[in-house]
Every structure is written in structure tokens, then in C-alpha cells.
Amino acid sequence: MSEVLLQASDLHKRFGDLEVLKGVDLKIHKSEVVTLIGPSGSGKSTLLRCLNLLEIPNEGELVWNGEPLPYNRMTPAEICKHRARTGMVFQHFNLFPHRRVIENVMEGPLTVLGEARGEAETTAHQLLDRVGLADKAKAWPSELSGGQQQRVAIARALAMNPNVLLLDEVTSALDVELIAGVNDLLAELAREGMTMVVVTHDLSFARRVSHRVCFMDEGRIVERGPKDEVIENPQAERAREFMAALTS
Amino acid sequence: MRLLLLICAFLVAAPLAAQDDLRLAMSGAFQPFSTTDEGGNLVGFDADIATVLAERMGYRPVLVQNDWAAIQAGLKTGKYEMICGSMAITDERLKTMHFTLPYYVSGAQVFARPGTTSMQGLRVGVSEDSTYAKYIKTHVAEFPDCTITQFGSEAEIVAAVTTNKLDAFVSDRIVGGFYVKKGGADIAPYGPLLYEEACGIAARKDEPELVRKANAALFEIVQDGTYARIYDKWVGVQPDLDVLLKSWGDFQQHIPHEEAKTEPTEVSKEKPGFADTVKSMLPLFRTGAILTIELSLLTAVIALLLGTLIGIGSTAANPLVARLSQGYILVVRGTPLLVQLFIAYYGLATVLNDAAGSEVITAFGAALIALVINTGAYNAETMRGGIRSVDKGQWEAAASLGMTRMKTMRRVVLPQAFRNSVASLGNNLVVLIKDTSLVGAITLIELTYTARNVVFQSGHPFLPFVVAAVFYLFIITTVDFGMKGWERRMMRSLGGKRAIA
Ligand SMILES: Nc1ncnc2c1ncn2[C@@H]1O[C@H](COP(=O)(O)OP(=O)(O)O)[C@@H](O)[C@H]1O
Ligand SMILES: [Mg+2]
């Protein structure tokens, strides 16, 4: 197997008295697609957000490319730098409504990477072309369908040229007929070797793109392994129930 | 027989008349003549004279406190029947009102810093719409290169002297002396009386009977010693009755009283037409309107910046910054603008000017500071709401791109916060424009104050206010129109069809 890009060991996260992550271990290799499955409230989003330091963990170790990430001692600038190299896509797209589609994609390269406008615009056009929205460059986000908005959000994340994409239920808010477009795009990215951590309830999509699947319950990864094993034949009782409910 | 009838009539009329109120107005800001006690009741020489005269005239006295600048308008519009408020009898006032015989004689006096040898270049205060203000206007030569500032009352003038905004002032010799003593101002009478003046009790032109009754009553109380007792009580010395009686002679020679009474309609006949009156007022209003607009625009721009900064501060992660910002909003919104204006003018400006040794903060500067601080707080509260209402997902999306908090605020949150707040900010601006009407309290003659002055000059009780209202309406409608346009542009640039929450 290839090198480990990001590793979490015994990761804990508490919100006040509520312990949401109770010691999570997770290894993500380069070009690997890891899917997180689990009931609502089990801590999947929190885990993703700890991986890009949108939330600062309370305990445990994070290692990036072999280098430890001392999240408690990092300056705001260092934290921003880590977030910039880990792309994230959200369930509700969170596009900037006051910026045109192309400007949404250019925002990161312009303000964070300090790219020149012309360069950023060229890349943005290429990315929009890539997600199938070349003709929507001048549109406002509010003029797009949910599926189109989510593809713009993916382009916006890709514009930062991230080492890993964190995807948090990116098709959950979409109408059924729009899901395929987004899923096809992600599958293509996976084929091209993009490292991804995917939170989803879409088992067929998980089967299609993931290399490994982790099942989370109550702040712990209770089962992990190749996708066939975890999805088709889970060992943990909780996972069995959950898979059955999803497929029925 | 006739005498008997008269007595009968008196006996019948007296109890009836006793039920009738006679309302007499005074400013309540002219010690020792009229002022208010701890209970808010009007007291002083004018108050006692008014009470005694009304009783002798067979009425129940009702004392009314009215702002000096609007005191004639109140008489004209029937808010009270007489003004017993140390009003000097002048030819001009006699054109629009009846006066009783003088009820006291005093004079105009310059008060200046001890050791003053010349009036050259002094900062001189005077009560607005007073005979002293008129005197200064018509005797400019006696006040060479002086800066004349008008104030609402003698109390304010003395406050301005004590806070070193004035070098001298002109007022009634008795009143000025009283305030100097009371306010502890380092100032004394300078030179001889400018002129003597006699104060009378004013009534509307259509009420000559009231004046006759008041004259009879005045004569009575001078004769029976009541007058001398009241005078001594408030002024501290016995009145010089010879001077008073002489003034009565002068007054009666001067005024053909009966004539005025016979033709009350004459007055309205010689009044110019409505259109002419308005037209003649317009130039005066121009200056006032310009000040109002200047002050509003300058404040609007600075207060928008301040409000945005404080609004951002109030949502800051740093608890000290957030607390300070929220505290600022709380304190400023929790105190009246008028109080803030007084603090800025009499407090802040005085301290800074004294420290600098020159006038670095003018009345305009003080007004600007108070208005900016006030409107800034309202804008801050608006922006705080606007920032809060931006979806949390926007912060996360920007953060996940690696944008700093500052950058996120500037490029993502603020533009949306402005979009959310533009209507409310426009509302704050309209309130601000109307609030500038308060700066008259610190000697700035803006639109509303201009209207008050024109009321005094033209004798028209309310038309100037209507003109001012039209000016305000025009300014505010224009601003409103501009704001709506901006709002539409902002919305249009968002694609319009479906706004994202
Ligand atoms: N910022 C937060 N403050 C307090 N509680 C939180 C916060 N974020 C998540 N939680 C809580 O943590 C638990 C796990 O949430 P989440 O990670 O979103 O689960 P999942 O994504 O698996 O549904 C939930 O009970 C949720 O209410
Ligand atoms: Mg979630």
C-alpha cells in the first residue's frame, strides 16, 4: 500500500460534557477513498472537521505526511494553511451567494494562495468545464439547481489543489435525479487518484468508489475493512442493523 | 344708580370670573424673574406678579412655562392669554401684541472678564430672540470683530462662560448679575447700561380688555405696596417707583393704545399673502438646510464606518473586544442624544479646547462627535444583527478554504451583512437627519432652529415650521430614494430569483 497521508490516533473531541469522539484511530493513504458510515449523531461530521482542524480535537494525535500536527500549539496561520490543503465539501453547498459562480471558484486561489487574477480565472474555467458547468461561469449561485451548486462547491474545493477531499453527505440535500451527476463526478475524481474521505448514507455509491469503509457508532469506529466485508457482511451487531435498515 | 349697578355687576361677575382661568406664560429660565422650584412649579418675580395680577383681575391664575423662542407663537395660537415673562416693550413687538404698562424697568448690560479694556475680538454670548441680540445686530460698531453666539437661556450663557466658550455676554443687568453670582463665573458688569428697557405683560391684539384690567390691577398693587414687597423679595432691593412711574408716562405717550384696539382686523389686512410670506422666508432656510445636510452627510459616512467596526467588534471572538463593543452600544443607546450633545459640547469640547489652549472643537465639531457616536451605536447594533444573520455555513466554507477570520469577515460575511442591513441602515439615516434638529441646543442654527427664529422675526406662529417640514420631507425623500436604489442594485446583483438563506 502507498504512503499514509493523514493519520489520527486515539482522537477525542468533547463539546462541554458531551464526548463526541471517544478515541478514533484512522489511517488515510494517498489516493485512497475511505467511506465513513454510521447513524446520525455518531460523530462522522465531527471527525471530518477534526481532520481539517475546523474543530480542534481535545486529545490524540494527528500526523500529516509523516509530520505530527501539534494542533494545540499551532498559530491561526498554520491552522489556515492546513485547512487550505484539505478540501471540504458540505451537505448544504455553502456557496458564497454574493459572488458569481466563477468568483466562488476563484475566491480561495485569490485570497489564500495569492494567485494572480488571470491565472486563477483560467484554472477556474478549466474546473467549471470539468464539473460540466462551463456555461454557468457568470451565473449567480441562486440561479443554479442544487446539483449544479454542489458541483460548483466541488470545483471551489478543487481550485485549492488539495491533497485530500473531505465530503460530508454531499448528496443528502439533493433531489434524487440530481444525485447521479455529483456521484459520477466524484467517482471520476476517485479514479484519477484523488484521496477522499466520504461520509455518506448512499451504500451503492460507497460500493462504487470506496476502497475501505469504516462504520462509526457513538464516537468510535466499531468496524472497518474492505468495502465488501463491511457493507455486505458486517460483524458488529450495530452495523448489521444499520446496513439492513439502509438497504431495506 | 350706575355705581350700584356696577357693584352688582361686580358681585355677580366676581364669583363667575373666579372660575375662569387666566393663563400667563413665562420661560422659567430667567432668574430671578422666572424659574422653577424643586417641584417644577414656576416661581420668581414674574410668577408672583402674574399670580397677584390675575387674582386682582378676578381670574384663577394658571402659570404656563414655554420656551422663550416660541413664547409669542404660543400666545398667538391661544395656548395662553398673556405673557408675563420679562418681555421688553419694543416697537416691533407692539406691532403684533398689546402690552400693559411697564411692570419693571431694567436695562441691558455687558458683562465681561474683570480687567477687560476693550470689546475688540471678544466671544460674546446673548440670549436668542432677545432685545439684547437685536441691539448687538444694530450696533455692530460697539462689538468690533466679536463672535456673537446665541443661546437658549441665560443659564446656558453662564455655563458657556464658565467652560470658557465666551469672554463676555449681554443681558438684563439684574438677571445677568444674578446668574454670575450663582454660576460663580469670573465675570463682571463692563461699562454703563447700553439702554434702559421696560418690561410689560403682553396680550393678543384682540384682547384689549385684558390689558385694561391688568393695568388697573398693576396700579392697585403698586399703590398698596404688594408690588414693592414682591420686588424686594426677588431682586433684593426696594424698587425705584419714580423710575417705574416715569416709564408709565413715557409708555402712554408713546403708544396710542385705543387706536390699536379699534382695528384688530387691520393687522391681518396688512399681512402679506401666504406665497409672499413663504418666499421671503426661503433664503433664511437655505442656510439652515445646508447645515442640516452637511451635518447629516458627514455623520452618515463616519457613523457607517464606526458602526461597522463596532458591529464587527461586538461579534469578535476576543471577549474583551466583544464586551467593550457591546458596552458602547448599550451606553449610547441607553442615553438621550440631547444629553450626549450637551456632554460633547460643555464637557468634551471644553476639556479638549482648554488643554489645547485654542478652539480645536467648535460647536459643529461637538455636534458631529455626538451624532457620530449616537448614530454609530445604532448602526453597530444593525450591523451586529446583519453579521449574526449570515449563515454559519458561510464561515465554515471560507475557513475550509483556509481563509483567516479577518478575510472571511471582509470578503464573505460583511458583504452579506450589508445586504441584510441596508434597509435598516437607511432607517438609521432617516432618524439621524431628523435628530440633527436637536443640535440647536448647542447654538447651531439648523433647519428647525431657523424655523424658530423665523417665527420670532416674522411673527407668524407656525408657517415657518411648515416650511421646515417641507425641507425635511424633501431631504429625507431624496435620501430614501437613493437608499432604495442601492438596495435594488444589491438585490439584483444576487440574481434575484431565489435568494440563498
Ligand atoms: N459544535 C457543537 N457543539 C455541541 N455539540 C455538537 C457540536 N457539533 C456536533 N455536536 C454534537 O456531536 C454529536 C455528533 O455530531 P456529528 O459529528 O454532527 O454527527 P454525525 O455527523 O455523525 O451525524 C451530536 O450529538 C451533535 O449534537
Ligand atoms: Mg453529519
Coordinates of N, CA, C and O in Angstrom, one line a residue, chain B residues 366-476:
Chain B
A366 N -18.4 69.5 18.0 CA -19.1 68.8 19.2 C -20.3 68.0 18.7 O -20.6 66.9 19.1
A367 N -21.1 68.7 17.9 CA -22.3 68.1 17.3 C -22.0 66.9 16.5 O -22.6 65.8 16.6
L368 N -21.0 67.0 15.7 CA -20.6 65.9 14.8 C -20.1 64.7 15.7 O -20.6 63.6 15.4
I369 N -19.4 65.0 16.7 CA -18.9 63.9 17.6 C -20.1 63.2 18.2 O -20.2 62.0 18.2
A370 N -21.0 64.0 18.8 CA -22.2 63.4 19.5 C -23.0 62.6 18.5 O -23.5 61.5 18.8
L371 N -23.3 63.2 17.3 CA -24.1 62.5 16.3 C -23.5 61.2 15.8 O -24.1 60.2 15.6
V372 N -22.2 61.3 15.6 CA -21.4 60.1 15.1 C -21.5 59.0 16.1 O -21.8 57.8 15.8
I373 N -21.2 59.4 17.4 CA -21.2 58.4 18.5 C -22.6 57.8 18.6 O -22.8 56.5 18.7
N374 N -23.6 58.6 18.5 CA -25.0 58.1 18.6 C -25.4 57.2 17.5 O -25.8 56.1 17.6
T375 N -25.3 57.8 16.3 CA -25.8 57.0 15.1 C -24.9 55.8 14.9 O -25.3 54.7 14.5
G376 N -23.6 55.9 15.3 CA -22.7 54.8 15.2 C -23.1 53.6 16.0 O -23.0 52.5 15.6
A377 N -23.7 53.9 17.2 CA -24.2 52.8 18.1 C -25.4 52.1 17.4 O -25.5 50.9 17.4
Y378 N -26.3 52.9 16.8 CA -27.4 52.3 16.2 C -27.0 51.5 14.9 O -27.5 50.4 14.7
N379 N -26.1 52.0 14.2 CA -25.5 51.3 13.0 C -24.8 50.0 13.5 O -24.9 49.0 12.8
A380 N -24.1 50.1 14.6 CA -23.4 48.9 15.1 C -24.4 47.8 15.5 O -24.1 46.7 15.2
E381 N -25.4 48.2 16.1 CA -26.4 47.2 16.5 C -27.1 46.6 15.2 O -27.3 45.4 15.2
T382 N -27.3 47.4 14.2 CA -27.8 46.9 13.0 C -26.8 45.9 12.3 O -27.2 44.8 11.9
M383 N -25.6 46.3 12.3 CA -24.6 45.5 11.6 C -24.3 44.2 12.4 O -24.1 43.2 11.8
R384 N -24.4 44.3 13.7 CA -24.3 43.1 14.6 C -25.4 42.1 14.2 O -25.1 40.9 14.0
G385 N -26.6 42.6 14.0 CA -27.7 41.7 13.6 C -27.4 41.2 12.2 O -27.6 40.0 12.0
G386 N -26.9 42.0 11.3 CA -26.6 41.6 10.0 C -25.6 40.5 9.9 O -25.7 39.6 9.2
I387 N -24.5 40.7 10.7 CA -23.4 39.7 10.8 C -23.9 38.4 11.3 O -23.7 37.4 10.8
R388 N -24.7 38.5 12.4 CA -25.2 37.3 13.1 C -26.1 36.5 12.1 O -26.2 35.3 12.2
S389 N -26.8 37.2 11.2 CA -27.8 36.5 10.4 C -27.1 35.9 9.2 O -27.8 35.2 8.4
V390 N -25.8 36.1 9.0 CA -25.2 35.3 7.9 C -25.0 33.9 8.4 O -24.5 33.6 9.5
D391 N -25.3 33.0 7.5 CA -25.3 31.6 7.8 C -24.0 31.1 8.3 O -22.9 31.5 7.7
K392 N -24.0 30.2 9.3 CA -22.8 29.7 9.8 C -22.0 28.9 8.8 O -20.7 28.9 8.8
G393 N -22.7 28.3 7.8 CA -22.0 27.6 6.8 C -21.1 28.5 5.9 O -20.1 28.0 5.3
Q394 N -21.4 29.8 5.9 CA -20.5 30.7 5.1 C -19.1 30.8 5.8 O -18.1 30.8 5.1
W395 N -19.2 30.9 7.1 CA -17.9 30.9 7.9 C -17.1 29.6 7.6 O -15.9 29.6 7.4
E396 N -17.8 28.5 7.7 CA -17.2 27.2 7.5 C -16.6 27.0 6.1 O -15.5 26.5 6.0
A397 N -17.4 27.4 5.1 CA -16.9 27.3 3.8 C -15.6 28.1 3.6 O -14.6 27.6 3.0
A398 N -15.6 29.3 4.1 CA -14.4 30.2 3.9 C -13.3 29.6 4.7 O -12.1 29.6 4.2
A399 N -13.5 29.1 6.0 CA -12.5 28.6 6.8 C -11.9 27.3 6.1 O -10.7 27.1 6.1
S400 N -12.7 26.5 5.5 CA -12.2 25.3 4.9 C -11.4 25.6 3.7 O -10.6 24.8 3.2
L401 N -11.5 26.8 3.1 CA -10.6 27.2 2.0 C -9.3 27.7 2.6 O -8.3 28.0 1.8
G402 N -9.2 27.9 3.9 CA -8.0 28.4 4.5 C -8.0 29.9 4.7 O -7.0 30.5 5.0
M403 N -9.2 30.5 4.6 CA -9.3 32.0 4.8 C -9.2 32.3 6.3 O -9.8 31.6 7.1
T404 N -8.5 33.4 6.7 CA -8.5 33.8 8.1 C -9.8 34.4 8.5 O -10.7 34.7 7.6
R405 N -10.0 34.6 9.8 CA -11.2 35.2 10.3 C -11.5 36.6 9.7 O -12.6 36.9 9.2
M406 N -10.4 37.4 9.6 CA -10.5 38.7 9.1 C -10.9 38.7 7.6 O -11.8 39.5 7.2
K407 N -10.2 37.9 6.9 CA -10.5 37.8 5.4 C -12.0 37.3 5.2 O -12.7 37.8 4.4
T408 N -12.4 36.3 6.0 CA -13.7 35.8 5.9 C -14.7 37.0 6.2 O -15.7 37.2 5.5
M409 N -14.4 37.7 7.2 CA -15.3 38.8 7.6 C -15.4 39.8 6.4 O -16.5 40.2 6.0
R410 N -14.3 40.2 5.9 CA -14.2 41.2 4.9 C -14.8 40.8 3.6 O -15.6 41.5 3.0
R411 N -14.5 39.6 3.2 CA -14.9 39.2 1.8 C -16.2 38.4 1.7 O -16.8 38.3 0.7
V412 N -16.5 37.7 2.8 CA -17.7 36.8 2.7 C -18.8 37.3 3.6 O -20.0 37.5 3.1
V413 N -18.5 37.6 4.9 CA -19.6 37.9 5.8 C -20.1 39.3 5.7 O -21.3 39.6 5.5
L414 N -19.2 40.3 5.7 CA -19.6 41.7 5.6 C -20.5 42.0 4.4 O -21.5 42.7 4.6
P415 N -20.1 41.6 3.2 CA -21.0 42.0 2.1 C -22.4 41.4 2.2 O -23.4 42.1 1.9
Q416 N -22.5 40.2 2.8 CA -23.9 39.7 3.0 C -24.6 40.4 4.2 O -25.8 40.6 4.2
A417 N -23.8 40.8 5.2 CA -24.3 41.5 6.3 C -24.9 42.8 5.9 O -26.0 43.3 6.3
F418 N -24.2 43.5 5.0 CA -24.7 44.8 4.4 C -26.0 44.6 3.7 O -26.9 45.4 3.8
R419 N -26.0 43.5 2.9 CA -27.2 43.2 2.1 C -28.4 43.0 3.1 O -29.5 43.6 2.9
N420 N -28.1 42.3 4.2 CA -29.2 42.1 5.2 C -29.6 43.4 5.9 O -30.7 43.5 6.4
S421 N -28.6 44.4 6.0 CA -28.9 45.5 6.9 C -29.2 46.8 6.1 O -29.5 47.8 6.8
V422 N -29.2 46.7 4.8 CA -29.3 48.0 4.1 C -30.5 48.8 4.4 O -30.5 50.0 4.6
A423 N -31.7 48.1 4.5 CA -32.9 48.8 4.8 C -32.9 49.4 6.2 O -33.3 50.6 6.4
S424 N -32.3 48.7 7.1 CA -32.3 49.1 8.5 C -31.3 50.3 8.6 O -31.5 51.2 9.4
L425 N -30.1 50.2 7.9 CA -29.2 51.3 7.9 C -29.8 52.6 7.3 O -29.6 53.7 7.8
G426 N -30.6 52.4 6.3 CA -31.3 53.5 5.7 C -32.2 54.2 6.7 O -32.3 55.4 6.8
N427 N -32.9 53.3 7.5 CA -33.8 53.8 8.5 C -33.0 54.6 9.5 O -33.4 55.7 10.0
N428 N -31.8 54.1 9.9 CA -31.0 54.9 10.9 C -30.6 56.3 10.3 O -30.6 57.2 11.1
L429 N -30.4 56.3 9.0 CA -30.0 57.6 8.4 C -31.2 58.6 8.5 O -31.0 59.8 8.8
V430 N -32.4 58.1 8.2 CA -33.5 59.0 8.3 C -33.7 59.5 9.7 O -33.9 60.7 9.9
V431 N -33.5 58.6 10.7 CA -33.6 59.0 12.1 C -32.6 60.1 12.4 O -32.8 61.1 13.0
L432 N -31.4 59.9 11.8 CA -30.2 60.8 12.1 C -30.6 62.2 11.5 O -30.4 63.2 12.2
I433 N -31.1 62.2 10.3 CA -31.5 63.5 9.7 C -32.4 64.3 10.6 O -32.3 65.5 10.9
K434 N -33.4 63.6 11.1 CA -34.4 64.2 12.0 C -33.7 64.6 13.3 O -34.1 65.7 13.9
D435 N -32.8 63.8 13.8 CA -32.2 64.1 15.1 C -31.3 65.3 15.0 O -31.0 65.9 16.0
T436 N -30.8 65.7 13.8 CA -30.0 66.9 13.7 C -30.8 68.1 14.2 O -30.2 69.1 14.5
S437 N -32.1 68.0 14.3 CA -32.9 69.1 14.8 C -32.5 69.5 16.2 O -32.9 70.5 16.7
L438 N -31.9 68.6 16.9 CA -31.5 68.8 18.3 C -30.3 69.7 18.5 O -30.1 70.2 19.6
V439 N -29.5 69.8 17.4 CA -28.2 70.5 17.7 C -28.4 72.0 17.9 O -27.5 72.7 18.3
G440 N -29.6 72.5 17.7 CA -29.9 73.9 18.0 C -29.6 74.1 19.5 O -29.3 75.2 19.9
A441 N -29.7 73.1 20.3 CA -29.4 73.2 21.7 C -28.0 73.6 22.0 O -27.7 74.1 23.1
I442 N -27.1 73.4 21.1 CA -25.7 73.8 21.3 C -25.3 74.9 20.3 O -24.3 74.9 19.7
T443 N -26.3 75.8 20.0 CA -26.0 77.1 19.3 C -25.9 76.9 17.8 O -25.5 77.8 17.1
L444 N -26.2 75.7 17.2 CA -26.1 75.6 15.8 C -27.4 75.8 15.1 O -28.4 75.2 15.5
I445 N -27.5 76.8 14.2 CA -28.8 77.2 13.7 C -29.1 76.3 12.5 O -28.8 76.7 11.3
E446 N -29.6 75.2 12.7 CA -30.0 74.3 11.6 C -31.5 74.6 11.2 O -32.0 75.6 11.6
L447 N -32.1 73.7 10.5 CA -33.4 73.9 9.9 C -34.5 74.3 11.0 O -35.1 75.3 10.9
T448 N -34.6 73.4 12.0 CA -35.6 73.6 13.0 C -35.4 74.9 13.7 O -36.3 75.7 14.0
Y449 N -34.1 75.2 14.1 CA -33.8 76.4 14.8 C -34.1 77.6 13.9 O -34.6 78.6 14.4
T450 N -33.8 77.5 12.7 CA -34.1 78.6 11.7 C -35.6 78.8 11.8 O -36.0 80.0 11.9
A451 N -36.4 77.8 11.8 CA -37.8 78.0 11.8 C -38.2 78.7 13.0 O -39.0 79.6 13.0
R452 N -37.6 78.3 14.2 CA -38.0 79.0 15.4 C -37.6 80.5 15.3 O -38.3 81.4 15.8
N453 N -36.4 80.8 14.8 CA -36.0 82.2 14.6 C -37.0 82.9 13.7 O -37.3 84.1 14.0
V454 N -37.4 82.3 12.6 CA -38.3 83.0 11.7 C -39.6 83.2 12.3 O -40.3 84.2 12.1
V455 N -40.1 82.3 13.2 CA -41.3 82.5 13.9 C -41.2 83.9 14.7 O -42.1 84.7 14.6
F456 N -40.1 84.0 15.3 CA -39.9 85.3 16.1 C -39.8 86.5 15.2 O -40.4 87.5 15.4
Q457 N -39.1 86.4 14.1 CA -38.9 87.5 13.2 C -40.2 87.9 12.5 O -40.5 89.1 12.3
S458 N -40.8 86.9 11.9 CA -42.0 87.2 11.1 C -43.3 87.3 11.9 O -44.2 87.9 11.4
G459 N -43.2 86.8 13.1 CA -44.5 86.9 13.9 C -45.5 85.9 13.5 O -46.5 85.8 14.1
H460 N -45.1 85.1 12.5 CA -46.1 84.0 12.1 C -45.9 82.8 12.9 O -44.8 82.3 13.0
P461 N -46.9 82.3 13.6 CA -46.7 81.3 14.6 C -46.4 79.9 14.2 O -45.7 79.2 14.9
F462 N -46.7 79.5 13.0 CA -46.4 78.2 12.6 C -46.0 77.9 11.2 O -45.4 76.9 10.8
L463 N -46.2 78.9 10.3 CA -45.8 78.8 8.9 C -44.4 78.4 8.7 O -44.0 77.5 7.9
P464 N -43.4 79.0 9.5 CA -42.0 78.6 9.3 C -41.8 77.1 9.6 O -40.9 76.5 9.0
F465 N -42.6 76.6 10.6 CA -42.4 75.2 10.9 C -42.9 74.3 9.7 O -42.3 73.2 9.4
V466 N -43.9 74.8 9.0 CA -44.4 74.0 7.9 C -43.3 74.1 6.8 O -43.0 73.0 6.1
V467 N -42.7 75.2 6.6 CA -41.6 75.3 5.6 C -40.5 74.4 6.0 O -40.0 73.6 5.1
A468 N -40.1 74.4 7.3 CA -39.1 73.5 7.7 C -39.5 72.0 7.4 O -38.6 71.2 7.0
A469 N -40.7 71.7 7.7 CA -41.2 70.3 7.5 C -41.1 69.9 6.0 O -40.6 68.8 5.7
V470 N -41.4 70.9 5.1 CA -41.3 70.6 3.7 C -39.8 70.3 3.3 O -39.5 69.4 2.6
F471 N -38.9 71.1 3.9 CA -37.5 70.9 3.6 C -37.1 69.5 4.1 O -36.4 68.8 3.4
Y472 N -37.4 69.2 5.3 CA -37.1 67.8 5.8 C -37.6 66.7 4.9 O -36.9 65.8 4.6
L473 N -38.9 66.9 4.6 CA -39.5 65.9 3.7 C -38.7 65.7 2.4 O -38.5 64.6 2.0
F474 N -38.3 66.8 1.9 CA -37.6 66.8 0.6 C -36.3 66.0 0.8 O -35.9 65.1 0.1
I475 N -35.5 66.4 1.8 CA -34.2 65.8 2.1 C -34.4 64.3 2.3 O -33.7 63.5 1.7
I476 N -35.3 64.0 3.2 CA -35.5 62.6 3.6 C -36.0 61.7 2.4 O -35.6 60.6 2.2

